[in-house]
Amino acid sequence: MRARFTLADIQQHALAIVDRDGLAGLTMRSLAASLQTGPMTLYNYVDSREALEELVVDAVSALVEMPEPTDDWVADTRAVATALWRTFRAHPAAIPLVLTRRTSSRASLAPAEALAAALARGGLDGVDLFVAFRTVSAFVMGIAQAELAGRLSREEDAGSAAQRVAALAPDALPTLSKLAPVGAAFTGQEFERGLTVVLNGLVHTPRPFDSSDQASGLS
Amino acid sequence: MRARFTLADIQQHALAIVDRDGLAGLTMRSLAASLQTGPMTLYNYVDSREALEELVVDAVSALVEMPEPTDDWVADTRAVATALWRTFRAHPAAIPLVLTRRTSSRASLAPAEALAAALARGGLDGVDLFVAFRTVSAFVMGIAQAELAGRLSREEDAGSAAQRVAALAPDALPTLSKLAPVGAAFTGQEFERGLTVVLNGLVHTPRPFDSSDQASGLS
DNA sequence: ACCTGAACACCGTTCAAGT
DNA sequence: ACCTGAACACCGTTCAAGT
């Protein structure tokens, strides 16, 4: 019998389930039901649940709309990071998978290549390029998890973090107590502004990068 | 009958299981066996598996060795971030929980307060303080996941990422192909150097932070 | 009140049998 | 070769019964 499904079918249905029901909603059984077949049929296409999750990561990665390079490497770096951010925002429940599951597919490495290429156009290479790549990646992944995945999966409103902090002794957490209402009111621009900070760091860190070249707080 | 266990007992055993057997090794049943009791006994101390995982996050957070404040806010910010990094490095299997599970315990908010306080000592407040806090947090969390959790849970050696990339068409991934061997050879200093980039960004971004104040790539 | 065994409704996956 | 039902070894948790 010929193959009933394509890998793309499976990816599409799996991502749809994650988007609709969350990560816990995706099981071999629920995916099989979505494809109108039995659970064991999936094992003709996928080795394991782990492999299925990597397929979801590939599907999400393929949705990143890569920008065209320009002559401004900082703007290009920002554009790639923003493209990743937009994709994560559209599929927040999949973020933990993207952070956790390692893939080597073309789809998942294409955004990484675009990011590395933009940084290389800024004259970074060798260890400096590696550090810059890891730093921008870590920022994008970390803020996506904190800002997008946390909130949605837990059905938190914007003010709940503030309430949680307020419930504790404010004397022991004076700075967080002041910060919490700001965070509740100010949503959706952390990414852009935080990315500006990271990019300014890339521009203003002497090369080669070296942690002994620490900027003084008095400058 | 009096309580046989304390919450600290449960936290200690749970974290020990995660450290030894990984996240998948921690189940209500394995934890109960470790405590020499039945699975249902745990429900006298913990509402659910989710709550148990939050307890593990608290246990990890409590291990962060908070530095004393000095008169240098940049050094203090670095010290708090580094303390977090050291704790994550000692318990890499727990990192996905720390990234994913939200807690409001004193233990887990203490490092956050220390970080926010260090940034506030640098003159940051309001939205700028919030952005700076999120940015440093995102960098620490993101790089911990990428550098520590990924490698250990998958038993990857340092060169496997390079091999994966090399296995693909290098023509399509020219920058990553050059970058992969660098990453394989250069391990363990991404955090320090990346953190320097982020801190330099904080120092060199005009206040109030605004993404229109983007540094030019020509500076 | 605190404890806990039996049982239920799941889950991923092995195995063996179908076509 | 590709498909797939039955069954196995798990899992978190409800329920009810113990002390």
XYZ file of C-alpha atoms in Angstrom, chain B residues 19 60 82-93 95 144 147-149 152 188-189 191-192:
24
model
C 20.100 15.421 38.842
C 17.081 25.145 42.712
C 26.795 34.586 37.221
C 25.386 33.165 40.456
C 22.307 32.027 38.537
C 24.488 30.549 35.813
C 26.581 28.606 38.331
C 23.473 27.129 39.923
C 22.036 26.129 36.541
C 25.337 24.565 35.560
C 25.200 22.425 38.687
C 21.638 21.272 37.912
C 21.280 21.316 34.137
C 18.434 18.816 33.985
C 16.677 24.094 33.658
C 21.492 28.190 30.085
C 24.452 25.568 26.485
C 23.675 23.406 29.501
C 20.306 21.699 29.251
C 23.525 17.061 28.853
C 32.424 27.432 28.583
C 33.118 31.102 27.946
C 28.285 33.048 29.052
C 30.907 35.472 30.375
